[in-house]
Amino acid sequence: MNLEQMGQAARAAAYTLAETSTRAKNQALLVMADALEAAAADILAANGKDLDAARESGTGESMLDRLMLNPARIKAIADDVRNVVSLPDPVGSELDSRVLENGMRLSRRRVPLGVVGVIYEARPNVTIDIAALCLKTGNASILRGGRETFHTNQELVKVIRQALAASQLPPGCVQYISEPGREWVSGLLKLDRYVDMIIPRGGPGLHQLCKEQATIPVIIGGFGIGHVFVDDSADLVRAIEVVDNAKTHRPSVCNAIDTLLVHQAAAAEFLPLLSARMAEKGVELVAETEALKLLNAGPARVRAAVEGDFDTEWLGLTLGVKIVTGVDEALAHLREHNASHSDAILTSSLSSAERFINGAPSAAVYVNASTRFTDGAQFGLGAEVAVSTQKLHARGPMGLEELTSYKWIGQADYLIRD
Amino acid sequence: MNLEQMGQAARAAAYTLAETSTRAKNQALLVMADALEAAAADILAANGKDLDAARESGTGESMLDRLMLNPARIKAIADDVRNVVSLPDPVGSELDSRVLENGMRLSRRRVPLGVVGVIYEARPNVTIDIAALCLKTGNASILRGGRETFHTNQELVKVIRQALAASQLPPGCVQYISEPGREWVSGLLKLDRYVDMIIPRGGPGLHQLCKEQATIPVIIGGFGIGHVFVDDSADLVRAIEVVDNAKTHRPSVCNAIDTLLVHQAAAAEFLPLLSARMAEKGVELVAETEALKLLNAGPARVRAAVEGDFDTEWLGLTLGVKIVTGVDEALAHLREHNASHSDAILTSSLSSAERFINGAPSAAVYVNASTRFTDGAQFGLGAEVAVSTQKLHARGPMGLEELTSYKWIGQADYLIRD
């Protein structure tokens, strides 16, 4: 099939899905979960081919681990699908409903978006994950996975197709672009006649490509420099725990912090504590001049910050450190250095907290908590479609509701406008 | 100023506006409304120049009327600004708030989008209108009006600047791109570092341009073929009134209908009634074969439909007519022919109504009402920013709330993630 045909099939399937009951959608998901586990041997064999190819091309251990499936991981993916079954279906609920002066009952009813295009890299679980979330919300999906998981995805898509067929749902509900070549990605990004939303799940390069080429609305997300600001009124002993958690709990993810800002009145006391803890955790500090003076005496490795360091998402055991005069300079730093994901203030001051909440340009702002909480599961959304760092449609972790739109419904008795 | 500088100024102003109180924003709007009326003579003189230029270049009467201001219209624009003052400020309200199991209070708080870019054609009232709506919601705006209203817009922008200065708000709150040249539009559409949303207000060409060139989320809207489907169970006498209203109340606008679909069981009775009324109103009918047979005998002008007629937004006194076998064929027709704005069913059948509501791909779906109600004022939104026909962020008439985003706020007691 070419893209035009895939678009048509997806659009037709979306109309079917929009009128499919929650029970029928859940049934298809349960079949999919069971079929996944039943096909484990085939999936693992295919995954083995992908892993061999990756090893041959010299892929590093951490990336290999991302690609790798095993029986426990397949079980976990199947269980994630079962979890989606247990979530409430947002489709059909009314956002609001009122009677206008002219007697018309006017409501907004939640409806599926229609067709969702998803472009992703590496991790094979995304294939099942996104297919399940879209199906649950009545959206058809067109998926394009990375080359690295080509064989694995072929098997996963086979399972999805079986589940759709067994549930009398059209194959257009979930389609996968198997053909190699950038032109398929570019084509998908311009399929605005059929596709309502594009979700890129990958690195900044992929997001930039989507932003530049898409004629379809794109959900941009997953990036941004993360900051913790330690105010002078913070409990410095407990602050160390939060900074440690925000930096080292899982350093490779987007809600880990990149930069620590410290109030000048707290720096002399706090930075030695910081150096001790960071030395213990193997974190290298990258400090501006004033902070460097205080950190040089400590046990942690430290180097002077250079141009661009405070604009770098480290995704590892590195932490920028800067002393600021207070919450205003902290906010100015955030605004200057691409804060858009998750940022925190540690403070006892009500006014500092409120200033920071209002002024931080971030999707998620924390007071006395780690930035690591920005996550669909942590926020109780039940599932996470993506983490948006743009401001339209959805911001921060996106759950099932963010895969829906609404329509206005006006009901009256042969009412005309005067 | 170049676009980069305008973007920086807008971003800085947006931070100020986000922390400006509702009272201060309202005060600036009141000053703007008064300043508009005070500057009426200058505005009208400038508008005279635009009208002269338009007449010289052979602009038609209806377009001249769109360009034309007079004292009453200036008063109306000022009153619209005063109306915006009276609306509630959505910024700062919480969408939801809950305490997670770990003790974190997690809320979503409404915040301004940031910087809104608006590209529009003709009507000079848009300049004030959009500037006021953005200011009210704490958004900075960058405006780009049409060449046709160049002189008028210069004067209107002068008024806006005065009002901002008098209210101690930075001039970056509302900026206007005066320079001619397409490259300014293209540049604005790619200013994603500073601009959060683009609203095009103009014809399909402008929307297409924005869709193709923008790297910023765009609100597409204002188009779509409008339909009324007359079911066999409809009250045919009253149905004529609704069809008449939907077609002729204001034929040039986007919520007027283009196509009438009639159930085959009602056609023999309904089409003669239709022909009589349409003849009276000077509407030409464009009918497919079966409908044509029944309409040829009537008094209304009628011609056979040709390829593309049912995909045409008439914006005038023309109406497509087609006989269908029932609600399913009506829905199939809507889906095939770009229904995305406003569509209605006239019926007494509960099941037909529900089928149509769920199945129509439109932003606004009506049961026994005219499509003419799709309008911010009619819907009680107080103001209309645009009418979206896309599904992300906002659909249908957009009010003040649709000029906002939200941020997640997590508050706790030095909470870390395990």
Coordinates of N, CA, C and O in Angstrom, one line a residue, chain B residues 115-177:
Chain B
V115 N 3.0 33.8 23.3 CA 3.0 34.8 22.2 C 2.2 34.2 21.1 O 2.4 33.0 20.7
V116 N 1.2 35.0 20.6 CA 0.3 34.5 19.5 C 0.6 35.4 18.3 O 0.7 36.6 18.3
G117 N 0.8 34.7 17.2 CA 1.0 35.4 15.9 C -0.3 35.3 15.1 O -0.9 34.3 15.0
V118 N -0.8 36.5 14.6 CA -2.0 36.5 13.9 C -1.8 37.1 12.5 O -1.3 38.2 12.4
I119 N -2.2 36.4 11.5 CA -2.1 36.9 10.1 C -3.5 37.0 9.5 O -4.2 36.0 9.5
Y120 N -3.8 38.2 9.0 CA -5.2 38.3 8.6 C -5.3 39.2 7.4 O -4.4 39.9 7.0
E121 N -6.5 39.2 6.8 CA -6.8 39.9 5.6 C -7.9 40.9 5.8 O -8.7 40.8 6.7
A122 N -7.8 41.9 5.0 CA -9.0 42.9 4.9 C -9.4 43.5 6.2 O -8.6 44.3 6.8
R123 N -10.5 43.1 6.8 CA -11.2 43.8 7.9 C -10.2 44.4 8.9 O -9.5 43.7 9.6
P124 N -10.3 45.7 9.1 CA -9.4 46.4 10.1 C -9.8 46.1 11.5 O -9.0 46.3 12.4
N125 N -11.1 45.7 11.8 CA -11.5 45.5 13.2 C -10.7 44.4 13.8 O -10.5 44.3 15.0
V126 N -10.1 43.5 13.0 CA -9.4 42.3 13.6 C -8.2 42.8 14.4 O -7.8 42.2 15.4
T127 N -7.6 43.9 13.9 CA -6.4 44.4 14.6 C -6.7 44.7 16.1 O -6.0 44.2 17.0
I128 N -7.8 45.4 16.3 CA -8.1 45.8 17.7 C -8.7 44.6 18.4 O -8.3 44.3 19.6
D129 N -9.5 43.8 17.7 CA -10.2 42.7 18.3 C -9.2 41.7 18.9 O -9.2 41.3 20.1
I130 N -8.2 41.3 18.0 CA -7.3 40.3 18.5 C -6.3 40.8 19.5 O -5.9 40.1 20.5
A131 N -5.9 42.1 19.3 CA -5.0 42.7 20.3 C -5.7 42.7 21.7 O -5.1 42.3 22.7
A132 N -7.0 43.0 21.7 CA -7.7 43.0 23.0 C -7.9 41.6 23.6 O -7.7 41.4 24.8
L133 N -8.2 40.7 22.8 CA -8.4 39.3 23.3 C -7.1 38.7 23.8 O -7.1 38.1 24.9
C134 N -6.0 39.0 23.1 CA -4.7 38.5 23.6 C -4.3 39.2 24.9 O -3.8 38.5 25.8
L135 N -4.5 40.5 24.9 CA -4.1 41.3 26.1 C -4.9 40.8 27.3 O -4.3 40.5 28.4
K136 N -6.2 40.5 27.1 CA -7.0 40.1 28.2 C -6.5 38.7 28.8 O -6.6 38.5 30.0
T137 N -6.1 37.9 27.9 CA -5.6 36.6 28.3 C -4.1 36.5 28.6 O -3.6 35.4 28.8
G138 N -3.5 37.7 28.7 CA -2.1 37.7 29.1 C -1.1 37.3 28.0 O 0.0 36.9 28.3
N139 N -1.6 37.3 26.8 CA -0.7 36.9 25.7 C -0.1 38.1 25.0 O -0.8 39.0 24.7
A140 N 1.2 38.1 24.6 CA 1.7 39.0 23.7 C 1.3 38.6 22.3 O 1.1 37.5 22.0
S141 N 1.1 39.6 21.4 CA 0.7 39.3 20.0 C 1.6 40.0 19.0 O 2.1 41.1 19.2
I142 N 1.8 39.3 17.9 CA 2.5 39.9 16.7 C 1.5 39.8 15.6 O 1.0 38.7 15.2
L143 N 1.1 41.0 15.1 CA 0.0 41.0 14.1 C 0.6 41.3 12.7 O 1.5 42.1 12.6
R144 N -0.1 40.8 11.7 CA 0.3 41.1 10.3 C -1.0 41.2 9.6 O -1.7 40.2 9.3
G145 N -1.4 42.4 9.3 CA -2.7 42.7 8.6 C -2.5 42.7 7.1 O -1.4 42.6 6.6
G146 N -3.6 42.8 6.4 CA -3.5 42.9 4.9 C -3.1 44.2 4.4 O -3.1 45.2 5.1
R147 N -2.6 44.2 3.2 CA -2.1 45.4 2.5 C -3.3 46.4 2.4 O -3.1 47.6 2.4
E148 N -4.5 45.9 2.2 CA -5.6 46.7 1.9 C -5.9 47.7 3.0 O -6.6 48.7 2.8
T149 N -5.6 47.3 4.2 CA -5.9 48.2 5.3 C -4.6 48.8 6.0 O -4.6 49.1 7.1
F150 N -3.6 48.9 5.2 CA -2.3 49.4 5.7 C -2.4 50.7 6.5 O -2.0 50.7 7.6
H151 N -3.0 51.7 5.9 CA -3.0 53.0 6.6 C -3.9 52.9 7.8 O -3.6 53.5 8.9
T152 N -5.0 52.3 7.7 CA -5.9 52.2 8.8 C -5.2 51.5 10.0 O -5.3 51.9 11.1
N153 N -4.6 50.4 9.7 CA -3.9 49.6 10.7 C -2.8 50.4 11.4 O -2.6 50.3 12.6
Q154 N -2.1 51.2 10.6 CA -1.1 52.1 11.2 C -1.7 53.0 12.3 O -1.1 53.1 13.4
E155 N -2.8 53.5 12.1 CA -3.5 54.4 13.1 C -4.0 53.6 14.3 O -3.9 54.0 15.4
L156 N -4.5 52.4 13.9 CA -5.1 51.5 15.0 C -3.9 51.1 15.9 O -4.1 51.1 17.2
V157 N -2.8 50.8 15.3 CA -1.7 50.3 16.1 C -1.1 51.5 17.0 O -0.7 51.3 18.1
K158 N -1.2 52.7 16.5 CA -0.8 53.9 17.2 C -1.7 54.0 18.5 O -1.1 54.2 19.6
V159 N -2.9 53.8 18.4 CA -3.9 53.8 19.5 C -3.5 52.7 20.5 O -3.5 53.0 21.7
I160 N -3.2 51.5 20.0 CA -2.9 50.4 20.9 C -1.6 50.8 21.7 O -1.5 50.6 22.9
R161 N -0.6 51.3 21.0 CA 0.7 51.7 21.6 C 0.5 52.7 22.7 O 1.0 52.6 23.8
Q162 N -0.4 53.7 22.4 CA -0.7 54.7 23.4 C -1.3 54.1 24.7 O -0.9 54.4 25.8
A163 N -2.2 53.2 24.4 CA -2.9 52.5 25.6 C -2.0 51.7 26.4 O -2.0 51.7 27.6
L164 N -1.0 51.0 25.7 CA 0.0 50.2 26.5 C 0.9 51.1 27.3 O 1.1 50.9 28.5
A165 N 1.3 52.2 26.6 CA 2.2 53.1 27.3 C 1.5 53.8 28.5 O 2.1 53.9 29.6
A166 N 0.3 54.2 28.3 CA -0.4 54.8 29.4 C -0.7 53.9 30.6 O -0.9 54.3 31.7
S167 N -0.6 52.6 30.3 CA -0.9 51.6 31.3 C 0.4 50.9 31.8 O 0.3 49.9 32.5
Q168 N 1.5 51.5 31.5 CA 2.8 51.0 31.9 C 3.1 49.5 31.5 O 3.7 48.7 32.2
L169 N 2.5 49.2 30.3 CA 2.8 47.9 29.8 C 3.8 48.0 28.6 O 3.8 49.0 27.9
P170 N 4.7 47.0 28.5 CA 5.8 47.1 27.5 C 5.2 47.1 26.1 O 4.2 46.4 25.8
P171 N 5.8 47.9 25.1 CA 5.2 47.9 23.8 C 5.3 46.6 23.1 O 4.5 46.3 22.1
G172 N 6.1 45.6 23.6 CA 6.2 44.3 23.0 C 4.9 43.5 23.2 O 4.7 42.4 22.6
C173 N 4.0 44.0 24.0 CA 2.7 43.3 24.3 C 1.9 43.1 23.0 O 1.3 42.1 22.7
V174 N 1.9 44.2 22.1 CA 1.2 44.1 20.8 C 2.1 44.7 19.8 O 2.5 45.9 19.9
Q175 N 2.6 43.9 18.9 CA 3.4 44.4 17.8 C 2.8 44.2 16.4 O 2.0 43.2 16.3
Y176 N 3.1 45.1 15.5 CA 2.5 45.0 14.2 C 3.6 44.9 13.1 O 4.5 45.8 13.2
I177 N 3.5 44.0 12.2 CA 4.5 43.9 11.1 C 4.0 44.8 10.0 O 3.1 44.5 9.3

